[in-house]
Tab-separated table of C-alpha atoms and ligand atoms in Angstrom:
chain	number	residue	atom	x	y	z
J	1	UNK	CA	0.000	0.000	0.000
J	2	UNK	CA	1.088	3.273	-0.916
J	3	UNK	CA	1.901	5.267	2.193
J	4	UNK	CA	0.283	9.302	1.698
J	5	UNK	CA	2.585	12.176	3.815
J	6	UNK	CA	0.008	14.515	4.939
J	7	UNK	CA	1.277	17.004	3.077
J	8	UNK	CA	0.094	15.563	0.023
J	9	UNK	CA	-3.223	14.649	0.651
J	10	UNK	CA	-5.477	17.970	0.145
J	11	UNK	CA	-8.157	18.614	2.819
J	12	UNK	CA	-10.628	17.468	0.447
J	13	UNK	CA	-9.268	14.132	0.276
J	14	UNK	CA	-8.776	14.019	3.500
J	15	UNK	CA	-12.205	15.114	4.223
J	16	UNK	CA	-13.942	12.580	1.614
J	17	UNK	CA	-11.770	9.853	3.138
J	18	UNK	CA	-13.100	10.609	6.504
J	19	UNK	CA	-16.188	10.345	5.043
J	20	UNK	CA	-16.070	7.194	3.369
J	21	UNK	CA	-13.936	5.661	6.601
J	22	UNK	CA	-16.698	6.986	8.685
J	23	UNK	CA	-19.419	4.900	6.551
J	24	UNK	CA	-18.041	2.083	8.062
J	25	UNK	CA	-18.585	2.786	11.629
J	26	UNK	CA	-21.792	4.652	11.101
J	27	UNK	CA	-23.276	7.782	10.552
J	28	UNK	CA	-23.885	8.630	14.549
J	29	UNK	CA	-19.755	8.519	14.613
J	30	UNK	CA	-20.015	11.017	11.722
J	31	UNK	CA	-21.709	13.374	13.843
J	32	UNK	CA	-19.707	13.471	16.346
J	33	UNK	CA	-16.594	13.840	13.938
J	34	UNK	CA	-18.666	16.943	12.934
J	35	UNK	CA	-19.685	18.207	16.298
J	36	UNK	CA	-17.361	20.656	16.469
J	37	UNK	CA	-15.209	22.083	13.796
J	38	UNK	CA	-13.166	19.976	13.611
J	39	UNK	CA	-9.471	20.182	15.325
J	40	UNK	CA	-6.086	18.817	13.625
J	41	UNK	CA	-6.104	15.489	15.980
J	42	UNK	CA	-9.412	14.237	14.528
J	43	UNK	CA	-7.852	14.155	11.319
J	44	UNK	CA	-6.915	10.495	9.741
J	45	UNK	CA	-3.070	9.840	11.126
J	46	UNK	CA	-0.587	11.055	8.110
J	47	UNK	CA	0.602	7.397	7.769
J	48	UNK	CA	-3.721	6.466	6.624
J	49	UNK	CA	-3.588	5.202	3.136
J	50	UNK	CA	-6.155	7.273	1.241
J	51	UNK	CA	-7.459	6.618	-2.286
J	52	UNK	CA	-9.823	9.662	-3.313
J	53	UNK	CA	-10.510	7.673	-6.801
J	54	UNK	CA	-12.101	4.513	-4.715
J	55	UNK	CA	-16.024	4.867	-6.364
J	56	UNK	CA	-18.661	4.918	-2.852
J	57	UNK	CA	-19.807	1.861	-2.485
J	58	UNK	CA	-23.320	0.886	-1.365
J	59	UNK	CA	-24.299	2.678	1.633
J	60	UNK	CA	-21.288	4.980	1.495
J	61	UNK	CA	-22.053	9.158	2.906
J	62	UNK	CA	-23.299	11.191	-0.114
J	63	UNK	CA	-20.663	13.432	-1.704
J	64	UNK	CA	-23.147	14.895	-3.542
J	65	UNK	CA	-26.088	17.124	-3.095
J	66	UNK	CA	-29.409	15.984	-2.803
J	67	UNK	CA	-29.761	16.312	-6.690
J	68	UNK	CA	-26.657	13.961	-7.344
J	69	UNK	CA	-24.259	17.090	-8.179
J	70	UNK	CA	-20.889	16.723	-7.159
J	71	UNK	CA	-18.893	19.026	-4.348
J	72	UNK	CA	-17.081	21.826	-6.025
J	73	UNK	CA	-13.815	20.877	-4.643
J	74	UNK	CA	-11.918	22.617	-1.668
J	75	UNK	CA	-9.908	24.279	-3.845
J	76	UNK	CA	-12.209	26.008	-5.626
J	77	UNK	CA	-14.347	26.619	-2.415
J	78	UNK	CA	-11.110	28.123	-1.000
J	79	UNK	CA	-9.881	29.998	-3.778
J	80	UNK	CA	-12.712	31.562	-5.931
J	81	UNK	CA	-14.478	33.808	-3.442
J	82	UNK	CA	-16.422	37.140	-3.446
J	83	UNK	CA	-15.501	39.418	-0.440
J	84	UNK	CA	-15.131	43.281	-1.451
J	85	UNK	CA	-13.545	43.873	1.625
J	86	UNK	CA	-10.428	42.287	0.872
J	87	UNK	CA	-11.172	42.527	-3.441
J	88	UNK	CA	-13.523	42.461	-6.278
J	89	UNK	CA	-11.016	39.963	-7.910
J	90	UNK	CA	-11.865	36.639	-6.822
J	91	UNK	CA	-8.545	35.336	-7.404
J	92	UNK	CA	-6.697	37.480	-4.712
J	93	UNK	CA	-9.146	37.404	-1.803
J	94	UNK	CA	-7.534	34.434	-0.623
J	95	UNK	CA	-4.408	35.729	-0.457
J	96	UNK	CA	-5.480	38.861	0.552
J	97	UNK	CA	-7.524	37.262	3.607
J	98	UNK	CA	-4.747	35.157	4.467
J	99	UNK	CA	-3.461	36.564	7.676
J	100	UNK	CA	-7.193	38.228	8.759
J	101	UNK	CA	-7.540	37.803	12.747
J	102	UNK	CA	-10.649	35.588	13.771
J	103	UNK	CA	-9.735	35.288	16.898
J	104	UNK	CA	-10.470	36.801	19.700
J	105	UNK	CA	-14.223	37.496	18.178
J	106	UNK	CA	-17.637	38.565	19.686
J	107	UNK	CA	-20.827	38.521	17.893
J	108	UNK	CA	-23.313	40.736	19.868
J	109	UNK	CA	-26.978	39.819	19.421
J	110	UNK	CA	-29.459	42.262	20.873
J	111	UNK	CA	-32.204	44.975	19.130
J	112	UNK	CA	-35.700	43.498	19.893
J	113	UNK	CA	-34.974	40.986	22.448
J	114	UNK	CA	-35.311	39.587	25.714
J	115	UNK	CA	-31.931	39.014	26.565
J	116	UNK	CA	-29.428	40.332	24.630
J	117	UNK	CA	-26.179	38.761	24.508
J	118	UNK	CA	-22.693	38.845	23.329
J	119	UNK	CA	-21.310	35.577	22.211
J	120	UNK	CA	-17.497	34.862	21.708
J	121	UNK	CA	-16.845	32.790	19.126
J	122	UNK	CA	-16.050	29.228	21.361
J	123	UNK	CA	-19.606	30.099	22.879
J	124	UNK	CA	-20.487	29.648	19.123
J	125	UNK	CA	-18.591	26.364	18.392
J	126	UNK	CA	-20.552	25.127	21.686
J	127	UNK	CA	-23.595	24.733	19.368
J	128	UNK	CA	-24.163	20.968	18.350
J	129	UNK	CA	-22.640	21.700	14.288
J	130	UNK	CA	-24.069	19.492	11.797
J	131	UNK	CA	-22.945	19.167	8.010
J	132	UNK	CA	-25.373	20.680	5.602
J	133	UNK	CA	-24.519	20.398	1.573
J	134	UNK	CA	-25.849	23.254	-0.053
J	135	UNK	CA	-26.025	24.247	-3.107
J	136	UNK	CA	-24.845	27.995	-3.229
J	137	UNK	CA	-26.009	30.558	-6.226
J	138	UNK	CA	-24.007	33.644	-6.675
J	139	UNK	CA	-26.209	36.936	-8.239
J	140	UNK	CA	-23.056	36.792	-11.061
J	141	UNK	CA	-24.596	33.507	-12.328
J	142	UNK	CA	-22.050	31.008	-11.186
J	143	UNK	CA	-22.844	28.777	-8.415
J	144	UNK	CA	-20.623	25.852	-6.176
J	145	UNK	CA	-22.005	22.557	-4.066
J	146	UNK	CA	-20.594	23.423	-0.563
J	147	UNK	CA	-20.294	20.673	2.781
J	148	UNK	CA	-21.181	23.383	4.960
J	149	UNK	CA	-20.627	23.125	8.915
J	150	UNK	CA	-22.633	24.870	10.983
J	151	UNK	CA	-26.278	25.132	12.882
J	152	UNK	CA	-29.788	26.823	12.053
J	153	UNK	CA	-29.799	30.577	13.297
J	154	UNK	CA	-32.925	29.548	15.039
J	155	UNK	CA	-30.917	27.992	17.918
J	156	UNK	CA	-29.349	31.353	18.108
J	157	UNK	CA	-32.279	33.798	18.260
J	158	UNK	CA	-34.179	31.337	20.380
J	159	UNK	CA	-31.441	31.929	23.378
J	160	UNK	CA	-31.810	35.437	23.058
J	161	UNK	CA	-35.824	35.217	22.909
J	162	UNK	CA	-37.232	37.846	20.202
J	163	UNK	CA	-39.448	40.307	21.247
J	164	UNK	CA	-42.769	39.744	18.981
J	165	UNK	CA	-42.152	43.337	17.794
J	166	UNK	CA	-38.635	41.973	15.913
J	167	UNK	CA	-39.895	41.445	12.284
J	168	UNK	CA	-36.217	41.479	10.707
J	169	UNK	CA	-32.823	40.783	11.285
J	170	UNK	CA	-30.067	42.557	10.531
J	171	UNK	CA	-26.615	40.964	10.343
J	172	UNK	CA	-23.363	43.266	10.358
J	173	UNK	CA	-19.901	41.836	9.025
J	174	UNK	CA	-16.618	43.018	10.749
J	175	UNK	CA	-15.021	46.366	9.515
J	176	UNK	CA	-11.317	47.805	9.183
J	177	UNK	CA	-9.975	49.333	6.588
J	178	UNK	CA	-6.500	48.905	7.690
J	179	UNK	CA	-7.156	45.137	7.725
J	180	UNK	CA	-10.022	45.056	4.462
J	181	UNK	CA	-8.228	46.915	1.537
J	182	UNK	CA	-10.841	46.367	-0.559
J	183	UNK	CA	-12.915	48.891	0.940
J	184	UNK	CA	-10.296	51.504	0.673
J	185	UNK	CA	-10.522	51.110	-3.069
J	186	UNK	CA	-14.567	51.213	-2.658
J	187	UNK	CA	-14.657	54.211	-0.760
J	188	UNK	CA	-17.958	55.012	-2.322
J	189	UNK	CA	-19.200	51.639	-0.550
J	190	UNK	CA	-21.734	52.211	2.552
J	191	UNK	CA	-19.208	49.790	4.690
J	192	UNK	CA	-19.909	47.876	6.900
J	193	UNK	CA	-21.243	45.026	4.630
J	194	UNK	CA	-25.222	44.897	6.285
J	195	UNK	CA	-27.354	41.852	5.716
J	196	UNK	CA	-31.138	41.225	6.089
J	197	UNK	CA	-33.659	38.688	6.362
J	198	UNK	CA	-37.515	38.467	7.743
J	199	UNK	CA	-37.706	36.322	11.086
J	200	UNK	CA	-39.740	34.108	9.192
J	201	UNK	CA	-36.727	33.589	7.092
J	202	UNK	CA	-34.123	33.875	9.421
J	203	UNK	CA	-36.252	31.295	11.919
J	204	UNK	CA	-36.237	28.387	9.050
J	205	UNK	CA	-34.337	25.347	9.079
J	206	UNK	CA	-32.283	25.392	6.237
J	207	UNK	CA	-30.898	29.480	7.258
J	208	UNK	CA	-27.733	28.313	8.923
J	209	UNK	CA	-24.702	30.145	10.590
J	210	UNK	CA	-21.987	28.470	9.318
J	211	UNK	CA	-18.534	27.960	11.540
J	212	UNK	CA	-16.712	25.654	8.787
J	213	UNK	CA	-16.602	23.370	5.619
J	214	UNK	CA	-15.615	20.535	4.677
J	215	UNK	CA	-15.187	18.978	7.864
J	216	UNK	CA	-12.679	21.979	8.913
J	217	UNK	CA	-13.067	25.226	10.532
J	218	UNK	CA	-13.699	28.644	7.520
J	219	UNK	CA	-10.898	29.861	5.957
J	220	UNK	CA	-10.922	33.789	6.136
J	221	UNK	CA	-12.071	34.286	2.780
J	222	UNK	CA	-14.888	31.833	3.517
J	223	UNK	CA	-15.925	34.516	5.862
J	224	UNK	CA	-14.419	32.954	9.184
J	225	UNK	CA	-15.035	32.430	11.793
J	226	UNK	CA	-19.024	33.080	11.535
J	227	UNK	CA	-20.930	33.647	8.439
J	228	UNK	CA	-24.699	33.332	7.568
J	229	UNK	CA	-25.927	30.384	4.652
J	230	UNK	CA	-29.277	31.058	2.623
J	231	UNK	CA	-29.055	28.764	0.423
J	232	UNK	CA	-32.476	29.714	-1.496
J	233	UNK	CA	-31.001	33.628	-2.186
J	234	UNK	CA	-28.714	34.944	-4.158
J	235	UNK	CA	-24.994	34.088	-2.153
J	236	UNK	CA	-24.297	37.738	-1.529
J	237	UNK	CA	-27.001	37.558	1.314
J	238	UNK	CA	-24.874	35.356	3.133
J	239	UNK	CA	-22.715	37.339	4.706
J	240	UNK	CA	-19.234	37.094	5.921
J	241	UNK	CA	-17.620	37.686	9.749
J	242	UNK	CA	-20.614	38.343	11.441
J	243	UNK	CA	-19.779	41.043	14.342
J	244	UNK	CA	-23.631	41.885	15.276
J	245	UNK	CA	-26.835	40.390	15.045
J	246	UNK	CA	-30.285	42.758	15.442
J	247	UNK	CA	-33.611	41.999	15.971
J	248	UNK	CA	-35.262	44.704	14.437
J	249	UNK	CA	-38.977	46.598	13.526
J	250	UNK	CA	-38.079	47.544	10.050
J	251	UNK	CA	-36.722	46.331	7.000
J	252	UNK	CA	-33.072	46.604	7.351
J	253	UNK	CA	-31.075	47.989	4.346
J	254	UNK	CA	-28.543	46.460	3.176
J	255	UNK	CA	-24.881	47.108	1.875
J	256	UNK	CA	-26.139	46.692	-1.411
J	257	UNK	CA	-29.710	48.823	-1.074
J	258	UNK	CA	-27.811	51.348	0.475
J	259	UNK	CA	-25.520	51.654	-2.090
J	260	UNK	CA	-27.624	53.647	-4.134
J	261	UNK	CA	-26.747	51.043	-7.393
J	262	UNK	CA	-30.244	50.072	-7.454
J	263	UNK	CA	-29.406	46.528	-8.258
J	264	UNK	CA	-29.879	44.271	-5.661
J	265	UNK	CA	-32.325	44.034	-3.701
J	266	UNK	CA	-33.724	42.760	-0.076
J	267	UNK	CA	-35.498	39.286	-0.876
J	268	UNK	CA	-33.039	38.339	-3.481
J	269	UNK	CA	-34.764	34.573	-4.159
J	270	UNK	CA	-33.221	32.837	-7.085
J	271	UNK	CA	-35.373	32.812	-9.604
J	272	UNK	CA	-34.430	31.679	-13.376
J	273	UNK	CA	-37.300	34.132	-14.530
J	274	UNK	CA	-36.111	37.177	-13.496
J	275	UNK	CA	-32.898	38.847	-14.884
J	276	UNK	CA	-30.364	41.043	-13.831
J	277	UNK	CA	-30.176	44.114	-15.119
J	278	UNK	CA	-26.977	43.341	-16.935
J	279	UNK	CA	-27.352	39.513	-17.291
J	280	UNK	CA	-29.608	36.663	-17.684
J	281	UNK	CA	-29.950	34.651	-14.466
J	282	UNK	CA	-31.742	32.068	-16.678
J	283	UNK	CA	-28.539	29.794	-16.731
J	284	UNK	CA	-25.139	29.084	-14.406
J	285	UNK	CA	-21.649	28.129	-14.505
J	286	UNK	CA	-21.043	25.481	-12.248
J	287	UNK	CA	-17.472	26.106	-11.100
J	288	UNK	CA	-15.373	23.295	-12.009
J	289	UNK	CA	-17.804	22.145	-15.300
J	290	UNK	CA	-17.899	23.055	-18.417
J	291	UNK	CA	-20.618	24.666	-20.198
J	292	UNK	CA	-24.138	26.257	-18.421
J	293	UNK	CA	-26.838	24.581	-16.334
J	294	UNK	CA	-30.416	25.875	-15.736
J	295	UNK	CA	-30.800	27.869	-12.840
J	296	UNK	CA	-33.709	26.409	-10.251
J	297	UNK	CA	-36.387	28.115	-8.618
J	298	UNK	CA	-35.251	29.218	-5.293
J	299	UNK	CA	-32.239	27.306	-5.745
J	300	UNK	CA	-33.867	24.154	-6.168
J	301	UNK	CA	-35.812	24.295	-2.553
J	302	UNK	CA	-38.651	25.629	-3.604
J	303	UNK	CA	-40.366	22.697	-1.829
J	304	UNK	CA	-39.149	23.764	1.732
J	305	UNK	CA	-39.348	27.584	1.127
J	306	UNK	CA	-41.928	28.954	-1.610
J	307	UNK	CA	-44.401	28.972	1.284
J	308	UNK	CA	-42.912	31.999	2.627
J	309	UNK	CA	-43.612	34.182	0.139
J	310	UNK	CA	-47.691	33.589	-0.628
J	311	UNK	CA	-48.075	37.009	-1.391
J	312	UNK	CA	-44.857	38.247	-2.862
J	313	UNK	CA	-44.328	39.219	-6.384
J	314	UNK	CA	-41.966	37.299	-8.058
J	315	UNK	CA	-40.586	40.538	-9.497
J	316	UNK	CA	-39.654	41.301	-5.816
J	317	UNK	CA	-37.600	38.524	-5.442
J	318	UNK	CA	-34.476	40.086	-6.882
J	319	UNK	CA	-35.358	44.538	-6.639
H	1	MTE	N1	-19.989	39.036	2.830
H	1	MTE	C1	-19.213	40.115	2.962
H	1	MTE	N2	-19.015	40.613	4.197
H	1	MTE	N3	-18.620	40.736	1.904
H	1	MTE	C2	-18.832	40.287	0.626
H	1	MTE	O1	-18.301	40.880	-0.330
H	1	MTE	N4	-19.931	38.614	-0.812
H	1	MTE	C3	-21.155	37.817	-0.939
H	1	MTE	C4	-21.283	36.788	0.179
H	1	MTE	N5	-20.961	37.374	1.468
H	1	MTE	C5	-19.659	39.146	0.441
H	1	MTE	C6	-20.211	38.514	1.585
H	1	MTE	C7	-21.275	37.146	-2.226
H	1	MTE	S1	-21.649	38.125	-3.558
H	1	MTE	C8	-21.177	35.799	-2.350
H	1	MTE	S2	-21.543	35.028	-3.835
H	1	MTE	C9	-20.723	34.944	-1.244
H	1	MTE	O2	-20.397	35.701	-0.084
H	1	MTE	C10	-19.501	34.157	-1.679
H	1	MTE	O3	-19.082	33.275	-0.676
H	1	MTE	P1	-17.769	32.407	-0.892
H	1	MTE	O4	-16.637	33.321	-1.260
H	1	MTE	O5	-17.547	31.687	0.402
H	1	MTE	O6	-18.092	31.456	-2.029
């Protein structure tokens, strides 16, 4: 058997390994692999033979989404990100991101609430984390398959009990321009980036806060060490190093609303129908295929969500 240093296995091999490894002694023990972000010592020992080509066999953990699509691969995940703090090129925002600080880090939850809190982030990584495979739609019409980590904002807001007055949420990503470049060359930019959702939105199952992928904590250009996952909206809702969390009366505006562009706006629900200003959102580049795919309704969870919106225009999905 060929013996692997672990310097050549990638974390994505490592990571499907586990996976496959973990099939064999059952999909409680995968859980608890994933209950926390997972440190360096519950990685396979260097010496593990690992053979990424070995096809799943019966029974083995999905490494695809629910839809049989493939996981855009950790490379890609890690190296193709959107992030205008640190760049509007993709390509650089790893690099750029590199040596951002996520730790110490607060996230202070208050507005409308009963007991408003401020979390650190280990407070954070004390929530039971489960593995959710999304699939996640940028507005620019490309999209990835992502094995999130992380567990439903829900848990979250419940601990801080909403006031029945909150009928939003407003989410506020970490700001420095010392440490965020990017926003020095986007001075025009209403910084900090600002998120919103409804409650209604921000109490369902499948909104997560997300603490890492797969299997391993975020990366900084990921959005580490907290960042929010709607997987039925266009990706720039989910925001990235989540400082503050409000409960709040009114529709909060966001980054994008507020920049005066007029192009994006708050419900931002994928929707194939409905194009961008400048492009059709008809069809997608899936990162690491060639050619275009059709773009799904809401993402392709229009089963678990469309019953939010009974009365919403689809036109107000993306303005
Ligand atoms: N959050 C912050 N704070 N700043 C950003 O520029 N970009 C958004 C979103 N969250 C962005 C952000 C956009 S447009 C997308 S598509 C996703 O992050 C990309 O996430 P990824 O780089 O992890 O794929």
């Amino acid at each position: 058997m060929t013996k692997i240093r672990s310097s050549d296995i990638t974390p994505e091999q490592v990571y499907l390994s586990r996976r496959k490894f973990m099939t064999g002694v059952g999909a409680l023990a995968l859980l608890a692999a994933c209950g926390r972000a997972a440190p360096e010592s519950e990685e396979p020992p260097a010496a593990l033979p690992v053979d990424p080509t070995l096809a799943p066999t019966e029974g083995a953990v999905a490494q695809t989404d629910e839809l049989g699509d493939s996981f855009t691969t950790f490379e890609a995940i890690t190296n193709y990100n959107d992030y205008y703090e640190f760049s509007t090129s993709k390509e650089a925002v790893a690099r750029l991101a590199g040596d951002f600080p996520t730790r110490p880090w607060t996230i202070e939850v208050g507005g409308l609430v009963q007991k408003p809190r401020i979390f650190d982030i280990e407070d954070i990584l004390r929530f039971d984390q489960e593995e959710r495979i999304y699939r996640l739609r940028c507005v620019e019409a490309w999209s990835m398959v992502i094995p999130w980590l992380g567990f439903p904002l829900s848990r979250l807001l419940k601990e801080v009990e909403p006031l029945s007055s909150a009928k939003y949420v407003r989410f506020q990503s970490f700001y420095d321009p010392e440490l965020m470049p990017g926003t020095l060359a986007l001075p025009q930019y209403p910084w900090p980036y600002v998120e919103g959702l409804s409650i209604a939105e921000a109490m369902h199952d499948l909104t997560i806060l997300s603490t890492g992928l797969y299997g391993k904590e975020l990366l900084p250009q990921n959005g580490a060490p907290l960042r929010l996952v709607v997987p039925w909206k266009y990706g720039f809702k989910s925001i990235k190093a989540i400082v503050k969390i409000d409960l709040v009366e009114e529709m909060p505006a966001s980054l994008w609303m507020a920049s005066g562009y007029g192009e994006y706006g708050f419900w931002a629900n994928v929707n194939p129908d409905v194009d961008h200003r400048r492009w059709s959102q008809a069809t997608e580049r899936r990162i690491g295929e060639n050619g275009r795919r059709e773009t799904l309704f809401f993402n392709g969870y229009a089963d678990e969500v469309a019953s939010l919106y009974p009365n919403l225009d689809s036109r107000d999905w993306y303005y």
